[in-house]
Amino acid sequence: GDLHIQNDDFKELLFIRNDGSIGIGHNNPSELLDLKNINKDNFMRIRSGDDGSVYTKSGIKFTKNTDDTSGFSTYYDSQNESYHIASSADTAQLNSTNNRLTILNDGNIGIGVDNPEVALQINSTDAIQIPAGSDEDKALFSGAQGQLRYNTDSNQFEGYVGGESPGWGPIDGGISSEI
């Protein structure tokens, strides 16, 4: 049968269905773990070790059923005050080698960078893809100062400039035929 744990007012606190599904705050879980609280926002808290502890990471691992190490992890590193998505589920391998995305408390984001020093820092040797479209596509949205795109009609990069004469214009630079 099912297991119900209720408070003195018969409010459902914990419910475990006979199929293993767990409801916290209600008795109708639609997932393996289903949380519901109508009195405040729902958060799940996972804490790392206390101050001075060697255990500074807390997070969630996503793995295949038969493998505890391959997969992905999302975790918070309390020592470095940083959030990461890593391409490993092996706790010993949660480090700069396997971190794919890092977000620092100051909002800086790193892709392939553990300690980004600017708003977005990318460590890669290939390229980034920016929006590309025609002059007609450009007319469908209003520009904002600092935006960049590639114009497929003129085959050049362009940027939006504000000020007295706002609008899109080419980003000047050399053109190289070398590949």
PDB file of C-alpha atoms in Angstrom:
ATOM      1  CA  GLY A   1       0.000   0.000   0.000  1.00  0.00           C
ATOM      2  CA  ASP A   2       0.836   3.681   0.029  1.00  0.00           C
ATOM      3  CA  LEU A   3       2.535   5.465   2.930  1.00  0.00           C
ATOM      4  CA  HIS A   4       1.088   8.770   4.194  1.00  0.00           C
ATOM      5  CA  ILE A   5       2.704  11.090   6.729  1.00  0.00           C
ATOM      6  CA  GLN A   6       0.426  13.937   7.795  1.00  0.00           C
ATOM      7  CA  ASN A   7       0.473  16.714  10.375  1.00  0.00           C
ATOM      8  CA  ASP A   8      -2.113  17.162  13.136  1.00  0.00           C
ATOM      9  CA  ASP A   9      -4.434  18.961  10.680  1.00  0.00           C
ATOM     10  CA  PHE A  10      -4.253  15.950   8.304  1.00  0.00           C
ATOM     11  CA  LYS A  11      -2.248  17.973   5.795  1.00  0.00           C
ATOM     12  CA  GLU A  12      -0.178  15.686   3.580  1.00  0.00           C
ATOM     13  CA  LEU A  13       3.526  16.166   4.417  1.00  0.00           C
ATOM     14  CA  LEU A  14       5.039  13.110   2.736  1.00  0.00           C
ATOM     15  CA  PHE A  15       3.421  10.518   0.507  1.00  0.00           C
ATOM     16  CA  ILE A  16       5.120   7.443  -0.930  1.00  0.00           C
ATOM     17  CA  ARG A  17       3.114   5.612  -3.551  1.00  0.00           C
ATOM     18  CA  ASN A  18       3.505   1.849  -3.808  1.00  0.00           C
ATOM     19  CA  ASP A  19       5.284   2.364  -7.181  1.00  0.00           C
ATOM     20  CA  GLY A  20       8.033   4.367  -5.408  1.00  0.00           C
ATOM     21  CA  SER A  21       6.833   7.844  -6.448  1.00  0.00           C
ATOM     22  CA  ILE A  22       7.237  10.401  -3.674  1.00  0.00           C
ATOM     23  CA  GLY A  23       5.032  13.424  -3.115  1.00  0.00           C
ATOM     24  CA  ILE A  24       6.158  16.086  -0.677  1.00  0.00           C
ATOM     25  CA  GLY A  25       3.313  18.390   0.294  1.00  0.00           C
ATOM     26  CA  HIS A  26       0.696  16.377  -1.633  1.00  0.00           C
ATOM     27  CA  ASN A  27      -0.448  12.823  -2.357  1.00  0.00           C
ATOM     28  CA  ASN A  28      -0.508  12.754  -6.161  1.00  0.00           C
ATOM     29  CA  PRO A  29       3.104  12.655  -7.439  1.00  0.00           C
ATOM     30  CA  SER A  30       3.390  12.718 -11.235  1.00  0.00           C
ATOM     31  CA  GLU A  31       7.166  12.137 -11.187  1.00  0.00           C
ATOM     32  CA  LEU A  32       9.543  10.034  -9.107  1.00  0.00           C
ATOM     33  CA  LEU A  33       9.907  13.060  -6.793  1.00  0.00           C
ATOM     34  CA  ASP A  34       7.187  15.724  -6.882  1.00  0.00           C
ATOM     35  CA  LEU A  35       7.216  18.725  -4.521  1.00  0.00           C
ATOM     36  CA  LYS A  36       4.256  21.036  -3.918  1.00  0.00           C
ATOM     37  CA  ASN A  37       3.800  23.918  -1.529  1.00  0.00           C
ATOM     38  CA  ILE A  38       0.950  26.388  -1.991  1.00  0.00           C
ATOM     39  CA  ASN A  39       2.095  28.682   0.829  1.00  0.00           C
ATOM     40  CA  LYS A  40       5.457  29.761  -0.639  1.00  0.00           C
ATOM     41  CA  ASP A  41       7.826  29.229  -3.570  1.00  0.00           C
ATOM     42  CA  ASN A  42       9.281  25.741  -3.885  1.00  0.00           C
ATOM     43  CA  PHE A  43      13.004  25.265  -3.555  1.00  0.00           C
ATOM     44  CA  MET A  44      15.078  22.213  -2.900  1.00  0.00           C
ATOM     45  CA  ARG A  45      18.183  22.925  -0.845  1.00  0.00           C
ATOM     46  CA  ILE A  46      21.328  20.848  -1.147  1.00  0.00           C
ATOM     47  CA  ARG A  47      24.072  21.920   1.238  1.00  0.00           C
ATOM     48  CA  SER A  48      27.793  21.325   0.991  1.00  0.00           C
ATOM     49  CA  GLY A  49      30.075  20.823   3.977  1.00  0.00           C
ATOM     50  CA  ASP A  50      30.362  23.302   6.821  1.00  0.00           C
ATOM     51  CA  ASP A  51      33.007  26.051   6.855  1.00  0.00           C
ATOM     52  CA  GLY A  52      36.434  24.446   6.882  1.00  0.00           C
ATOM     53  CA  SER A  53      35.141  21.184   5.406  1.00  0.00           C
ATOM     54  CA  VAL A  54      37.001  19.579   2.508  1.00  0.00           C
ATOM     55  CA  TYR A  55      33.569  18.858   0.977  1.00  0.00           C
ATOM     56  CA  THR A  56      32.663  22.102  -0.801  1.00  0.00           C
ATOM     57  CA  LYS A  57      30.505  20.885  -3.704  1.00  0.00           C
ATOM     58  CA  SER A  58      26.803  20.121  -3.736  1.00  0.00           C
ATOM     59  CA  GLY A  59      24.682  19.296  -6.749  1.00  0.00           C
ATOM     60  CA  ILE A  60      22.878  16.777  -8.901  1.00  0.00           C
ATOM     61  CA  LYS A  61      24.335  14.061 -11.135  1.00  0.00           C
ATOM     62  CA  PHE A  62      22.694  12.768 -14.314  1.00  0.00           C
ATOM     63  CA  THR A  63      23.955   9.308 -15.287  1.00  0.00           C
ATOM     64  CA  LYS A  64      23.001   6.185 -17.164  1.00  0.00           C
ATOM     65  CA  ASN A  65      21.389   3.475 -15.069  1.00  0.00           C
ATOM     66  CA  THR A  66      24.477   1.241 -15.089  1.00  0.00           C
ATOM     67  CA  ASP A  67      27.219   3.873 -14.797  1.00  0.00           C
ATOM     68  CA  ASP A  68      27.911   6.179 -11.866  1.00  0.00           C
ATOM     69  CA  THR A  69      30.626   8.272 -13.517  1.00  0.00           C
ATOM     70  CA  SER A  70      29.725   9.129 -17.114  1.00  0.00           C
ATOM     71  CA  GLY A  71      27.051  11.721 -17.698  1.00  0.00           C
ATOM     72  CA  PHE A  72      26.644  15.296 -16.507  1.00  0.00           C
ATOM     73  CA  SER A  73      26.638  17.107 -13.179  1.00  0.00           C
ATOM     74  CA  THR A  74      25.309  20.452 -12.126  1.00  0.00           C
ATOM     75  CA  TYR A  75      26.820  21.694  -8.892  1.00  0.00           C
ATOM     76  CA  TYR A  76      27.640  24.625  -6.637  1.00  0.00           C
ATOM     77  CA  ASP A  77      31.194  25.035  -5.351  1.00  0.00           C
ATOM     78  CA  SER A  78      30.909  26.887  -2.037  1.00  0.00           C
ATOM     79  CA  GLN A  79      34.669  27.403  -1.737  1.00  0.00           C
ATOM     80  CA  ASN A  80      34.836  29.328  -5.030  1.00  0.00           C
ATOM     81  CA  GLU A  81      31.242  30.615  -4.900  1.00  0.00           C
ATOM     82  CA  SER A  82      30.566  29.358  -8.405  1.00  0.00           C
ATOM     83  CA  TYR A  83      27.931  27.264 -10.206  1.00  0.00           C
ATOM     84  CA  HIS A  84      28.994  24.717 -12.838  1.00  0.00           C
ATOM     85  CA  ILE A  85      27.672  22.310 -15.420  1.00  0.00           C
ATOM     86  CA  ALA A  86      30.246  19.577 -15.983  1.00  0.00           C
ATOM     87  CA  SER A  87      30.565  16.744 -18.494  1.00  0.00           C
ATOM     88  CA  SER A  88      31.278  14.200 -15.782  1.00  0.00           C
ATOM     89  CA  ALA A  89      29.277  12.577 -13.014  1.00  0.00           C
ATOM     90  CA  ASP A  90      32.425  11.397 -11.224  1.00  0.00           C
ATOM     91  CA  THR A  91      32.744  13.579  -8.123  1.00  0.00           C
ATOM     92  CA  ALA A  92      36.542  13.333  -8.256  1.00  0.00           C
ATOM     93  CA  GLN A  93      36.458  14.754 -11.804  1.00  0.00           C
ATOM     94  CA  LEU A  94      34.359  17.849 -11.069  1.00  0.00           C
ATOM     95  CA  ASN A  95      37.048  20.399 -11.894  1.00  0.00           C
ATOM     96  CA  SER A  96      38.222  22.796 -14.582  1.00  0.00           C
ATOM     97  CA  THR A  97      38.968  19.902 -16.960  1.00  0.00           C
ATOM     98  CA  ASN A  98      35.297  18.846 -17.121  1.00  0.00           C
ATOM     99  CA  ASN A  99      33.468  22.095 -16.324  1.00  0.00           C
ATOM    100  CA  ARG A 100      31.669  23.234 -19.456  1.00  0.00           C
ATOM    101  CA  LEU A 101      29.739  26.220 -18.053  1.00  0.00           C
ATOM    102  CA  THR A 102      30.569  28.389 -15.039  1.00  0.00           C
ATOM    103  CA  ILE A 103      28.522  31.174 -13.478  1.00  0.00           C
ATOM    104  CA  LEU A 104      30.161  33.274 -10.768  1.00  0.00           C
ATOM    105  CA  ASN A 105      28.317  35.146  -8.022  1.00  0.00           C
ATOM    106  CA  ASP A 106      29.147  38.442  -9.780  1.00  0.00           C
ATOM    107  CA  GLY A 107      27.205  37.247 -12.853  1.00  0.00           C
ATOM    108  CA  ASN A 108      30.204  36.558 -15.092  1.00  0.00           C
ATOM    109  CA  ILE A 109      29.713  33.496 -17.308  1.00  0.00           C
ATOM    110  CA  GLY A 110      32.459  31.250 -18.601  1.00  0.00           C
ATOM    111  CA  ILE A 111      32.198  28.638 -21.326  1.00  0.00           C
ATOM    112  CA  GLY A 112      35.227  26.416 -20.936  1.00  0.00           C
ATOM    113  CA  VAL A 113      36.516  28.939 -18.362  1.00  0.00           C
ATOM    114  CA  ASP A 114      36.379  28.371 -14.589  1.00  0.00           C
ATOM    115  CA  ASN A 115      37.000  31.961 -13.509  1.00  0.00           C
ATOM    116  CA  PRO A 116      35.539  34.317 -16.142  1.00  0.00           C
ATOM    117  CA  GLU A 117      36.878  37.857 -15.796  1.00  0.00           C
ATOM    118  CA  VAL A 118      34.236  39.580 -17.994  1.00  0.00           C
ATOM    119  CA  ALA A 119      30.471  39.219 -18.528  1.00  0.00           C
ATOM    120  CA  LEU A 120      30.951  36.389 -21.072  1.00  0.00           C
ATOM    121  CA  GLN A 121      34.290  34.668 -21.570  1.00  0.00           C
ATOM    122  CA  ILE A 122      34.657  31.791 -24.027  1.00  0.00           C
ATOM    123  CA  ASN A 123      37.678  29.515 -24.222  1.00  0.00           C
ATOM    124  CA  SER A 124      37.508  27.860 -27.606  1.00  0.00           C
ATOM    125  CA  THR A 125      39.506  27.636 -30.808  1.00  0.00           C
ATOM    126  CA  ASP A 126      36.608  27.306 -33.255  1.00  0.00           C
ATOM    127  CA  ALA A 127      34.016  30.103 -33.510  1.00  0.00           C
ATOM    128  CA  ILE A 128      30.805  31.567 -32.147  1.00  0.00           C
ATOM    129  CA  GLN A 129      27.645  31.814 -34.214  1.00  0.00           C
ATOM    130  CA  ILE A 130      25.891  35.186 -34.193  1.00  0.00           C
ATOM    131  CA  PRO A 131      22.455  35.888 -35.657  1.00  0.00           C
ATOM    132  CA  ALA A 132      22.361  36.099 -39.452  1.00  0.00           C
ATOM    133  CA  GLY A 133      19.568  37.389 -41.648  1.00  0.00           C
ATOM    134  CA  SER A 134      18.524  39.580 -44.525  1.00  0.00           C
ATOM    135  CA  ASP A 135      17.622  43.273 -44.591  1.00  0.00           C
ATOM    136  CA  GLU A 136      13.988  42.179 -44.548  1.00  0.00           C
ATOM    137  CA  ASP A 137      14.575  40.094 -41.398  1.00  0.00           C
ATOM    138  CA  LYS A 138      16.259  43.063 -39.728  1.00  0.00           C
ATOM    139  CA  ALA A 139      13.117  45.171 -40.201  1.00  0.00           C
ATOM    140  CA  LEU A 140      11.130  42.727 -38.036  1.00  0.00           C
ATOM    141  CA  PHE A 141      12.779  43.823 -34.775  1.00  0.00           C
ATOM    142  CA  SER A 142      13.901  47.066 -33.210  1.00  0.00           C
ATOM    143  CA  GLY A 143      17.621  47.390 -32.702  1.00  0.00           C
ATOM    144  CA  ALA A 144      19.320  48.288 -29.465  1.00  0.00           C
ATOM    145  CA  GLN A 145      22.716  49.886 -29.051  1.00  0.00           C
ATOM    146  CA  GLY A 146      25.503  47.318 -29.056  1.00  0.00           C
ATOM    147  CA  GLN A 147      23.713  44.577 -30.996  1.00  0.00           C
ATOM    148  CA  LEU A 148      25.649  42.639 -33.652  1.00  0.00           C
ATOM    149  CA  ARG A 149      24.469  40.481 -36.551  1.00  0.00           C
ATOM    150  CA  TYR A 150      25.544  39.192 -39.940  1.00  0.00           C
ATOM    151  CA  ASN A 151      23.662  40.600 -42.935  1.00  0.00           C
ATOM    152  CA  THR A 152      23.146  37.867 -45.539  1.00  0.00           C
ATOM    153  CA  ASP A 153      22.171  40.401 -48.231  1.00  0.00           C
ATOM    154  CA  SER A 154      25.366  42.466 -47.980  1.00  0.00           C
ATOM    155  CA  ASN A 155      27.544  39.566 -46.762  1.00  0.00           C
ATOM    156  CA  GLN A 156      28.993  41.593 -43.910  1.00  0.00           C
ATOM    157  CA  PHE A 157      28.784  42.034 -40.175  1.00  0.00           C
ATOM    158  CA  GLU A 158      26.791  44.986 -38.909  1.00  0.00           C
ATOM    159  CA  GLY A 159      26.127  46.662 -35.605  1.00  0.00           C
ATOM    160  CA  TYR A 160      23.410  48.882 -34.188  1.00  0.00           C
ATOM    161  CA  VAL A 161      24.452  52.355 -33.081  1.00  0.00           C
ATOM    162  CA  GLY A 162      22.285  54.639 -30.960  1.00  0.00           C
ATOM    163  CA  GLY A 163      22.638  58.399 -30.495  1.00  0.00           C
ATOM    164  CA  GLU A 164      21.453  61.144 -32.840  1.00  0.00           C
ATOM    165  CA  SER A 165      21.242  58.884 -35.905  1.00  0.00           C
ATOM    166  CA  PRO A 166      20.377  55.430 -34.616  1.00  0.00           C
ATOM    167  CA  GLY A 167      20.472  52.513 -36.992  1.00  0.00           C
ATOM    168  CA  TRP A 168      22.329  49.538 -38.388  1.00  0.00           C
ATOM    169  CA  GLY A 169      25.654  49.954 -40.132  1.00  0.00           C
ATOM    170  CA  PRO A 170      28.524  47.806 -41.365  1.00  0.00           C
ATOM    171  CA  ILE A 171      31.322  46.891 -39.018  1.00  0.00           C
ATOM    172  CA  ASP A 172      34.347  47.949 -40.989  1.00  0.00           C
ATOM    173  CA  GLY A 173      37.403  45.792 -41.145  1.00  0.00           C
ATOM    174  CA  GLY A 174      39.629  43.995 -43.522  1.00  0.00           C
ATOM    175  CA  ILE A 175      38.389  41.166 -45.676  1.00  0.00           C
ATOM    176  CA  SER A 176      40.661  38.222 -46.123  1.00  0.00           C
ATOM    177  CA  SER A 177      40.367  35.643 -48.838  1.00  0.00           C
ATOM    178  CA  GLU A 178      42.709  33.324 -46.943  1.00  0.00           C
ATOM    179  CA  ILE A 179      41.090  30.356 -45.294  1.00  0.00           C
TER     180      ILE A 179
END
